[in-house]
Short mmCIF file of C-alpha atoms in Angstrom, two decimals:
data_model
loop_
_atom_site.label_atom_id
_atom_site.label_comp_id
_atom_site.label_asym_id
_atom_site.label_seq_id
_atom_site.Cartn_x
_atom_site.Cartn_y
_atom_site.Cartn_z
CA UNK A 2 0.00 0.00 0.00
CA UNK A 3 1.24 3.48 -0.90
CA UNK A 4 0.64 5.43 2.27
CA UNK A 5 1.66 8.59 0.45
CA UNK A 6 -1.65 8.40 -1.44
CA UNK A 7 -3.73 8.60 1.74
CA UNK A 8 -5.24 11.64 3.41
CA UNK A 9 -4.56 12.46 7.05
CA UNK A 10 -8.03 11.15 7.97
CA UNK A 11 -7.23 7.85 6.24
CA UNK A 12 -3.83 7.57 7.89
CA UNK A 13 -5.34 8.09 11.32
CA UNK A 14 -7.97 5.44 10.63
CA UNK A 15 -5.21 3.01 9.64
CA UNK A 16 -3.22 3.77 12.79
CA UNK A 17 -6.33 3.23 14.89
CA UNK A 18 -7.00 -0.15 13.28
CA UNK A 19 -3.36 -1.22 13.44
CA UNK A 20 -3.12 -1.62 9.65
CA UNK A 21 0.13 0.36 9.48
CA UNK A 22 2.17 2.63 11.73
CA UNK A 23 3.32 6.25 11.80
CA UNK A 24 6.85 4.99 11.19
CA UNK A 25 5.81 3.41 7.89
CA UNK A 26 3.88 6.51 6.86
CA UNK A 27 6.79 8.78 7.73
CA UNK A 28 9.38 6.64 5.97
CA UNK A 29 7.28 6.57 2.80
CA UNK A 30 6.66 10.33 2.96
CA UNK A 31 10.37 11.00 3.37
CA UNK A 32 11.18 8.68 0.47
CA UNK A 33 8.67 10.54 -1.68
CA UNK A 34 10.11 13.90 -0.60
CA UNK A 35 13.62 12.83 -1.55
CA UNK A 36 12.39 11.52 -4.90
CA UNK A 37 10.49 14.64 -5.92
CA UNK A 38 13.04 17.17 -4.71
CA UNK A 39 15.34 17.14 -7.77
CA UNK A 40 12.40 17.74 -10.11
CA UNK A 41 10.15 20.21 -8.27
CA UNK A 42 12.40 21.67 -5.53
CA UNK A 43 9.70 21.77 -2.85
CA UNK A 44 11.98 21.68 0.22
CA UNK A 45 14.47 23.97 1.86
CA UNK A 46 15.45 21.08 4.12
CA UNK A 47 14.16 17.73 5.33
CA UNK A 48 14.21 17.07 9.07
CA UNK A 49 14.56 13.31 8.73
CA UNK A 50 16.07 12.34 12.08
CA UNK A 51 13.58 14.39 14.05
CA UNK A 52 10.70 13.08 11.93
CA UNK A 53 11.60 9.43 12.44
CA UNK A 54 12.11 9.95 16.18
CA UNK A 55 8.66 11.57 16.50
CA UNK A 56 7.14 8.83 14.35
CA UNK A 57 8.56 6.11 16.62
CA UNK A 58 7.19 7.90 19.69
CA UNK A 59 3.81 8.16 17.98
CA UNK A 60 3.82 4.47 17.04
CA UNK A 61 4.37 3.56 20.67
CA UNK A 62 1.48 5.75 21.76
CA UNK A 63 -0.81 4.16 19.19
CA UNK A 64 0.35 0.70 20.32
CA UNK A 65 -0.77 1.59 23.84
CA UNK A 66 -4.03 3.05 22.54
CA UNK A 67 -3.06 6.49 23.85
CA UNK A 68 -2.63 8.89 20.89
CA UNK A 69 -1.38 12.32 21.93
CA UNK A 70 -3.90 14.32 19.92
CA UNK A 71 -5.90 14.70 16.76
CA UNK A 72 -2.95 14.39 14.36
CA UNK A 73 -0.69 11.94 16.17
CA UNK A 74 1.75 10.44 13.68
CA UNK A 75 0.57 12.38 10.61
CA UNK A 76 3.41 13.71 8.41
CA UNK A 77 3.28 17.51 8.07
CA UNK A 78 5.42 20.08 6.28
CA UNK A 79 5.89 23.73 7.26
CA UNK A 80 6.49 26.71 4.98
CA UNK A 81 9.87 28.28 5.71
CA UNK A 82 8.21 31.50 6.85
CA UNK A 83 6.97 29.88 10.08
CA UNK A 84 9.23 29.01 13.02
CA UNK A 85 9.96 25.32 13.59
CA UNK A 86 11.88 24.71 16.81
CA UNK A 87 15.39 23.36 16.33
CA UNK A 88 15.66 24.33 12.65
CA UNK A 89 16.50 27.62 10.91
CA UNK A 90 13.71 29.65 9.33
CA UNK A 91 15.46 31.50 6.52
CA UNK A 92 12.35 32.89 4.78
CA UNK A 93 13.89 32.37 1.37
CA UNK A 94 16.53 35.01 1.98
CA UNK A 95 20.30 35.13 1.89
CA UNK A 96 20.00 38.02 4.36
CA UNK A 97 18.92 35.69 7.19
CA UNK A 98 21.65 33.78 9.01
CA UNK A 99 21.27 30.10 9.82
CA UNK A 100 23.10 30.69 13.08
CA UNK A 101 20.84 31.36 16.00
CA UNK A 102 18.97 29.67 18.79
CA UNK A 103 15.87 28.75 16.75
CA UNK A 104 14.27 27.58 19.97
CA UNK A 105 10.66 28.58 19.41
CA UNK A 106 7.71 27.28 17.41
CA UNK A 107 5.20 29.50 15.64
CA UNK A 108 1.77 29.16 17.29
CA UNK A 109 0.36 26.90 14.57
CA UNK A 110 3.49 24.73 14.64
CA UNK A 111 3.29 24.49 18.44
CA UNK A 112 -0.32 23.26 18.24
CA UNK A 113 0.65 20.63 15.66
CA UNK A 114 3.50 19.50 17.91
CA UNK A 115 1.14 19.19 20.88
CA UNK A 116 -1.14 16.97 18.80
CA UNK A 117 1.66 14.60 17.81
CA UNK A 118 2.22 15.65 14.19
CA UNK A 119 5.47 14.52 12.54
CA UNK A 120 7.42 17.35 10.91
CA UNK A 121 9.05 16.23 7.66
CA UNK A 122 10.74 19.51 6.77
CA UNK A 123 10.54 23.15 5.70
CA UNK A 124 9.09 24.04 2.29
CA UNK A 125 10.22 26.69 -0.15
CA UNK A 126 9.02 30.29 -0.39
CA UNK A 127 9.98 33.38 -2.38
CA UNK A 128 12.01 35.83 -0.33
CA UNK A 129 9.92 36.87 2.68
CA UNK A 130 6.84 35.58 0.81
CA UNK A 131 6.70 38.75 -1.28
CA UNK A 132 5.27 37.40 -4.56
CA UNK A 133 2.85 34.82 -5.97
CA UNK A 134 5.44 32.48 -7.49
CA UNK A 135 8.07 30.50 -5.62
CA UNK A 136 11.62 31.30 -6.61
CA UNK A 137 14.33 33.15 -4.72
CA UNK A 138 18.09 33.72 -4.68
CA UNK A 139 18.48 31.28 -1.77
CA UNK A 140 16.73 28.13 -3.02
CA UNK A 141 16.07 28.65 -6.73
CA UNK A 142 12.85 27.79 -8.56
CA UNK A 143 10.02 25.58 -7.30
CA UNK A 144 8.17 23.80 -10.11
CA UNK A 145 4.68 22.50 -10.80
CA UNK A 146 3.90 18.82 -10.12
CA UNK A 147 1.80 18.61 -13.29
CA UNK A 148 4.45 20.15 -15.55
CA UNK A 149 7.89 21.03 -14.15
CA UNK A 150 8.36 23.66 -16.82
CA UNK A 151 5.55 25.64 -15.12
CA UNK A 152 5.45 27.46 -11.82
CA UNK A 153 3.99 25.95 -8.66
CA UNK A 154 2.66 29.40 -7.78
CA UNK A 155 3.40 31.08 -4.50
CA UNK A 156 4.27 32.13 -2.07
CA UNK A 157 3.49 28.74 -0.45
CA UNK A 158 4.62 26.93 -3.59
CA UNK A 159 6.80 24.34 -1.88
CA UNK A 160 3.95 23.34 0.41
CA UNK A 161 1.55 22.97 -2.52
CA UNK A 162 3.96 20.83 -4.53
CA UNK A 163 4.78 18.64 -1.52
CA UNK A 164 1.13 17.92 -0.73
CA UNK A 165 0.24 17.33 -4.38
CA UNK A 166 3.01 14.75 -4.77
CA UNK A 167 2.44 12.88 -1.51
CA UNK A 168 5.29 14.23 0.62
CA UNK A 169 2.96 14.56 3.61
CA UNK A 170 -0.82 15.08 3.37
CA UNK A 171 -0.76 18.32 5.39
CA UNK A 172 1.20 21.55 5.17
CA UNK A 173 1.09 24.91 6.89
CA UNK A 174 1.10 27.86 4.51
CA UNK A 175 0.74 31.61 4.78
CA UNK A 176 -1.43 33.90 2.67
CA UNK A 177 -1.00 37.68 2.42
CA UNK A 178 -2.52 38.20 -1.05
CA UNK A 179 -3.35 34.67 -2.18
CA UNK A 180 -0.23 32.79 -1.14
CA UNK A 181 -2.12 29.68 -0.01
CA UNK A 182 -4.85 29.75 -2.65
CA UNK A 183 -2.67 30.54 -5.68
CA UNK A 184 -0.23 27.61 -5.40
CA UNK A 185 -3.00 25.28 -4.23
CA UNK A 186 -4.95 26.13 -7.39
CA UNK A 187 -1.93 25.73 -9.67
CA UNK A 188 -1.00 22.38 -8.05
CA UNK A 189 -4.48 20.87 -7.79
CA UNK A 190 -4.92 20.71 -4.01
CA UNK A 191 -7.15 22.32 -1.37
CA UNK A 192 -6.05 25.48 0.41
CA UNK A 193 -7.84 27.59 3.02
CA UNK A 194 -7.10 31.15 4.07
CA UNK A 195 -9.06 31.32 7.33
CA UNK A 196 -10.64 34.43 8.78
CA UNK A 197 -7.85 36.72 9.93
CA UNK A 198 -6.84 35.88 13.50
CA UNK A 199 -8.47 32.46 13.50
CA UNK A 200 -5.00 30.89 13.32
CA UNK A 201 -2.55 32.94 15.43
CA UNK A 202 0.64 34.24 13.83
CA UNK A 203 3.93 34.99 15.57
CA UNK A 204 6.27 36.66 14.88
CA UNK A 205 3.98 39.25 13.34
CA UNK A 206 4.20 39.59 9.58
CA UNK A 207 5.81 42.66 8.06
CA UNK A 208 2.72 42.79 5.87
CA UNK A 209 0.56 43.32 8.94
CA UNK A 210 -3.05 42.21 9.05
CA UNK A 211 -3.03 41.10 5.41
CA UNK A 212 -1.21 37.88 6.34
CA UNK A 213 -3.06 34.73 7.36
CA UNK A 214 -1.90 31.21 8.30
CA UNK A 215 -3.81 28.19 7.06
CA UNK A 216 -3.92 24.56 5.93
CA UNK A 217 -2.90 23.16 2.56
CA UNK A 218 -4.25 19.65 2.18
CA UNK A 219 -5.56 16.89 -0.06
CA UNK A 220 -9.19 17.72 0.67
CA UNK A 221 -11.54 19.76 2.84
CA UNK A 222 -11.94 17.07 5.50
CA UNK A 223 -8.20 17.14 6.19
CA UNK A 224 -8.27 20.94 6.32
CA UNK A 225 -11.13 20.92 8.83
CA UNK A 226 -9.23 18.46 11.02
CA UNK A 227 -6.10 20.59 10.79
CA UNK A 228 -8.10 23.69 11.71
CA UNK A 229 -9.39 21.93 14.84
CA UNK A 230 -5.74 21.77 15.90
CA UNK A 231 -4.23 25.09 14.79
CA UNK A 232 -7.19 27.43 15.41
CA UNK A 233 -6.42 27.85 19.09
CA UNK A 234 -5.54 31.14 20.80
CA UNK A 235 -1.93 32.03 21.50
CA UNK A 236 -0.90 34.86 23.82
CA UNK A 237 1.91 35.94 21.48
CA UNK A 238 -0.58 37.18 18.85
CA UNK A 239 -2.52 40.19 20.17
CA UNK A 240 -4.91 40.01 17.21
CA UNK A 241 -5.81 36.33 17.57
CA UNK A 242 -9.46 35.40 17.91
CA UNK A 243 -10.87 33.43 20.81
CA UNK A 244 -11.62 29.71 20.54
CA UNK A 245 -13.86 28.75 17.60
CA UNK A 246 -17.52 28.19 18.53
CA UNK A 247 -17.45 24.52 17.49
CA UNK A 248 -15.28 21.92 15.84
CA UNK A 249 -14.69 22.52 12.15
CA UNK A 250 -15.15 18.82 11.46
CA UNK A 251 -18.50 18.71 13.27
CA UNK A 252 -20.45 20.55 10.59
CA UNK A 253 -18.74 19.28 7.46
CA UNK A 254 -21.56 16.94 6.43
CA UNK A 255 -24.32 19.53 6.63
CA UNK A 256 -24.05 20.12 2.90
CA UNK A 257 -25.09 23.16 0.90
CA UNK A 258 -28.84 22.68 0.59
CA UNK A 259 -30.54 26.02 1.13
CA UNK A 260 -27.36 28.11 1.11
CA UNK A 261 -27.57 31.36 -0.84
CA UNK A 262 -24.66 31.39 -3.27
CA UNK A 263 -23.45 34.23 -5.50
CA UNK A 264 -21.42 33.26 -8.56
CA UNK A 265 -19.22 35.99 -10.02
CA UNK A 266 -17.34 34.66 -13.06
CA UNK A 267 -15.45 37.90 -13.81
CA UNK A 268 -16.07 40.29 -10.87
CA UNK A 269 -18.46 42.26 -13.04
CA UNK A 270 -16.40 42.17 -16.20
CA UNK A 271 -13.23 43.38 -14.47
CA UNK A 272 -11.27 40.16 -15.12
CA UNK A 273 -10.56 38.36 -18.40
CA UNK A 274 -10.78 34.63 -17.60
CA UNK A 275 -9.46 31.92 -19.90
CA UNK A 276 -12.31 29.88 -21.42
CA UNK A 277 -11.08 26.54 -20.04
CA UNK A 278 -10.89 28.01 -16.53
CA UNK A 279 -14.33 29.57 -16.82
CA UNK A 280 -15.85 26.29 -18.07
CA UNK A 281 -14.40 24.19 -15.24
CA UNK A 282 -15.58 26.65 -12.59
CA UNK A 283 -19.05 26.90 -14.12
CA UNK A 284 -19.41 23.10 -13.99
CA UNK A 285 -18.55 23.11 -10.28
CA UNK A 286 -21.02 25.92 -9.62
CA UNK A 287 -23.71 23.89 -11.38
CA UNK A 288 -22.78 20.95 -9.19
CA UNK A 289 -23.45 22.96 -6.04
CA UNK A 290 -26.81 24.02 -7.48
CA UNK A 291 -27.63 20.36 -8.10
CA UNK A 292 -26.88 19.72 -4.42
CA UNK A 293 -29.54 22.20 -3.37
CA UNK A 294 -27.75 25.54 -3.13
CA UNK A 295 -29.61 28.59 -4.42
CA UNK A 296 -27.16 29.97 -6.98
CA UNK A 297 -27.41 33.39 -8.56
CA UNK A 298 -24.95 34.89 -11.02
CA UNK A 299 -24.15 38.30 -9.56
CA UNK A 300 -21.16 40.41 -8.60
CA UNK A 301 -19.91 41.96 -5.37
CA UNK A 302 -20.03 45.74 -5.33
CA UNK A 303 -16.41 46.80 -5.58
CA UNK A 304 -13.89 48.00 -8.11
CA UNK A 305 -10.29 46.88 -8.48
CA UNK A 306 -8.48 47.69 -5.17
CA UNK A 307 -4.98 46.97 -6.47
CA UNK A 308 -3.55 50.44 -5.78
CA UNK A 309 -4.57 50.27 -2.12
CA UNK A 310 -3.19 46.74 -1.85
CA UNK A 311 0.12 47.84 -3.38
CA UNK A 312 0.41 50.71 -0.92
CA UNK A 313 -0.03 48.38 2.03
CA UNK A 314 2.07 45.53 0.59
CA UNK A 315 4.98 47.59 -0.69
CA UNK A 316 5.08 49.64 2.52
CA UNK A 317 5.36 46.42 4.50
CA UNK A 318 8.25 45.26 2.33
CA UNK A 319 9.99 48.61 2.77
CA UNK A 320 9.59 48.44 6.53
CA UNK A 321 10.94 44.88 6.58
CA UNK A 322 14.17 45.90 4.88
CA UNK A 323 14.46 49.44 6.27
CA UNK A 324 17.50 48.66 8.41
CA UNK A 325 19.36 46.68 5.75
CA UNK A 326 22.83 47.85 4.81
CA UNK A 327 23.59 48.46 1.12
CA UNK A 328 25.39 45.09 1.03
CA UNK A 329 22.42 43.19 2.50
CA UNK A 330 20.05 45.00 0.16
CA UNK A 331 22.06 43.79 -2.85
CA UNK A 332 21.43 40.20 -1.74
CA UNK A 333 17.67 40.63 -2.19
CA UNK A 334 15.57 39.39 -5.09
CA UNK A 335 15.66 42.30 -7.61
CA UNK A 336 11.86 42.45 -7.73
CA UNK A 337 11.71 42.71 -3.96
CA UNK A 338 14.23 45.55 -4.05
CA UNK A 339 12.00 47.36 -6.51
CA UNK A 340 8.86 47.18 -4.40
CA UNK A 341 10.81 48.13 -1.27
CA UNK A 342 11.99 51.29 -3.04
CA UNK A 343 8.44 52.06 -4.13
CA UNK A 344 7.06 51.39 -0.66
CA UNK A 345 9.58 53.73 0.91
CA UNK A 346 8.16 56.60 -1.15
CA UNK A 347 4.64 56.33 0.27
CA UNK A 348 3.65 58.80 2.97
CA UNK A 349 1.62 58.11 6.10
CA UNK A 350 -1.30 59.81 4.36
CA UNK A 351 -0.96 57.43 1.40
CA UNK A 352 -1.03 54.50 3.80
CA UNK A 353 -4.09 55.77 5.63
CA UNK A 354 -5.87 56.40 2.33
CA UNK A 355 -5.26 52.73 1.46
CA UNK A 356 -6.67 51.76 4.86
CA UNK A 357 -9.78 53.78 4.00
CA UNK A 358 -10.20 51.80 0.78
CA UNK A 359 -9.77 48.60 2.75
CA UNK A 360 -12.39 49.58 5.30
CA UNK A 361 -14.88 50.52 2.61
CA UNK A 362 -14.27 47.22 0.82
CA UNK A 363 -14.91 45.40 4.08
CA UNK A 364 -18.17 47.30 4.53
CA UNK A 365 -19.30 46.44 1.01
CA UNK A 366 -18.53 42.75 1.46
CA UNK A 367 -20.23 42.73 4.86
CA UNK A 368 -23.42 44.04 3.25
CA UNK A 369 -23.02 41.59 0.36
CA UNK A 370 -22.97 38.65 2.77
CA UNK A 371 -26.21 39.79 4.34
CA UNK A 372 -27.74 38.57 1.06
CA UNK A 373 -25.43 35.67 0.19
CA UNK A 374 -23.83 32.99 2.35
CA UNK A 375 -21.07 32.30 -0.17
CA UNK A 376 -19.34 33.95 -3.10
CA UNK A 377 -17.86 31.74 -5.83
CA UNK A 378 -15.23 32.91 -8.32
CA UNK A 379 -12.38 31.36 -10.25
CA UNK A 380 -9.37 31.29 -7.94
CA UNK A 381 -7.24 32.57 -10.81
CA UNK A 382 -8.09 33.60 -14.36
CA UNK A 383 -5.26 31.45 -15.76
CA UNK A 384 -3.46 28.18 -15.11
CA UNK A 385 0.22 27.74 -14.26
CA UNK A 386 2.66 29.58 -16.54
CA UNK A 387 6.42 29.45 -17.09
CA UNK A 388 8.53 28.67 -14.02
CA UNK A 389 10.94 31.34 -12.85
CA UNK A 390 8.78 34.27 -14.00
CA UNK A 391 6.81 36.69 -11.82
CA UNK A 392 4.22 37.20 -14.56
CA UNK A 393 3.35 35.20 -17.69
CA UNK A 394 5.64 35.98 -20.60
CA UNK A 395 4.25 38.41 -23.16
CA UNK A 396 1.39 39.27 -20.80
CA UNK A 397 2.38 42.92 -20.54
CA UNK A 398 1.93 42.70 -16.76
CA UNK A 399 4.42 44.23 -14.35
CA UNK A 400 3.69 42.67 -10.96
CA UNK A 401 2.10 39.42 -9.75
CA UNK A 402 -1.04 41.22 -8.66
CA UNK A 403 -1.92 41.65 -12.35
CA UNK A 404 -2.85 37.97 -12.69
CA UNK A 405 -4.29 37.41 -9.18
CA UNK A 406 -7.32 39.76 -9.12
CA UNK A 407 -9.60 37.24 -7.41
CA UNK A 408 -7.40 36.55 -4.38
CA UNK A 409 -5.90 39.65 -2.74
CA UNK A 410 -9.20 41.57 -2.27
CA UNK A 411 -10.15 39.04 0.40
CA UNK A 412 -6.93 39.61 2.29
CA UNK A 413 -7.95 43.25 2.47
CA UNK A 414 -11.33 42.20 3.92
CA UNK A 415 -9.90 39.39 6.12
CA UNK A 416 -12.62 36.97 4.98
CA UNK A 417 -12.21 33.19 4.85
CA UNK A 418 -11.51 32.00 1.32
CA UNK A 419 -10.53 28.61 -0.06
CA UNK A 420 -9.61 27.10 -3.39
CA UNK A 421 -10.94 23.75 -4.57
CA UNK A 422 -9.49 21.95 -7.64
CA UNK A 423 -12.40 21.59 -10.06
CA UNK A 424 -10.81 20.39 -13.29
CA UNK A 425 -8.00 20.92 -15.76
CA UNK A 426 -7.40 23.03 -18.84
CA UNK A 427 -6.46 21.75 -22.29
CA UNK A 428 -2.86 21.24 -21.19
CA UNK A 429 -3.84 19.12 -18.20
CA UNK A 430 -3.09 21.89 -15.69
CA UNK A 431 -5.33 22.26 -12.63
CA UNK A 432 -8.10 24.85 -12.36
CA UNK A 433 -9.24 26.16 -8.96
CA UNK A 434 -12.57 27.58 -7.82
CA UNK A 435 -12.56 30.07 -4.95
CA UNK A 436 -15.16 29.88 -2.17
CA UNK A 437 -15.52 33.00 0.00
CA UNK A 438 -17.72 33.58 3.06
CA UNK A 439 -18.31 36.38 5.54
CA UNK A 440 -15.75 36.86 8.30
CA UNK A 441 -15.95 34.12 10.94
CA UNK A 442 -17.88 31.75 8.63
CA UNK A 443 -14.98 29.44 7.83
CA UNK A 444 -17.42 26.60 8.53
CA UNK A 445 -19.49 27.49 5.46
CA UNK A 446 -16.42 27.53 3.21
CA UNK A 447 -15.38 24.10 4.45
CA UNK A 448 -18.93 22.71 4.14
CA UNK A 449 -19.25 23.76 0.51
CA UNK A 450 -15.79 22.47 -0.37
CA UNK A 451 -16.45 19.16 1.37
CA UNK A 452 -19.70 18.76 -0.57
CA UNK A 453 -17.76 19.10 -3.83
CA UNK A 454 -15.26 16.44 -2.74
CA UNK A 455 -17.99 14.08 -1.54
CA UNK A 456 -19.84 14.33 -4.86
CA UNK A 457 -16.70 13.72 -6.94
CA UNK A 458 -16.75 17.22 -8.42
CA UNK A 459 -13.05 17.84 -7.77
CA UNK A 460 -9.75 16.96 -9.36
CA UNK A 461 -8.44 13.68 -7.95
CA UNK A 462 -4.71 14.49 -7.98
CA UNK A 463 -1.59 14.51 -10.14
#
């Protein structure tokens, strides 16, 4: 049996029944990680000795019938933006030294550790997670599992590639403008950006309250289980929410019957979507209607907020590198240097004007969700393009935000948003559909996604 093909839920069921052990699952996941690394470059490092030691401890707990928590023995990977105790977190940058104490876990990592998860390694990211593709001066280019000549997306591209290819069924990603949803869509997996603060973040992101932490998984059931672990308060994050009102797994099977669903194929004509992408998303929308959702084709009431997003994003990048010496600055990704220079030119009034746009967008979406439980859009208007490029060649675009118009608005509003793989284009590349709900209604996003998986309306894998 190939344990690398199983979800976390299936692995746990096998452990419970004694069909296989966490050691076997971890060994197979590590073997898969080593095999895929030369082709897709998903890992900064593997933590093999630690993983096998934790797997053996987990196997002994399962033998005694005393699992430590909800994910005991499940192989997990962690984006190299988040702290993992005992291992450097270099954030894709040559400006970060490996030497240090590295004696602290990020809150989400700490919760996974408490629940017995087995950490396989750290996954690749662009430098400081600044863009929506995964390449950087430190680790090179991360490639797409479906076609290595294409990008895996970003900034959680290593996590997406690892999950898609079976190097652990679960990964922790971060999302400041689409960085979970974009690579998940390009790599054909599930990715959830929870409501801001639902999963605590420490250290705080330079990009402020745009940045979320969330699960990247094989399906929605695994994501719900992972959320039951990581969505716990942590005193180090002043903006973290209190405990969720109920388990995320508890309501998964409630389905979509009676939900009011808005379907916006182009955000009111603002986005040009490739026909193959539009067709795959429309089929999935029809599937939800067949399951009893009330679907209406309509658009949220907002115009393109890219200028406000750039002001906030580029200012954060400038602040992050403000103290860098000229020598350190020269080590940065050239694109990152450019946006840092642009961000440094914004005034406090510019920043506050962008905050005003953000607040108005939040108001508009709050009113929108008084009428609709869910909003459905394509996750991206395109499928994966050439690896090593920030934007598709010959697109005429300057920055990554030009091809991600469906994702970053919902970082501005802090709403929960997920991507579900709903088909492929003519080249066999995955297409994602985005599911958005009002703030604090992560449960509705997961319910709708789970219904699609249960009805076989999703892509099965690479």
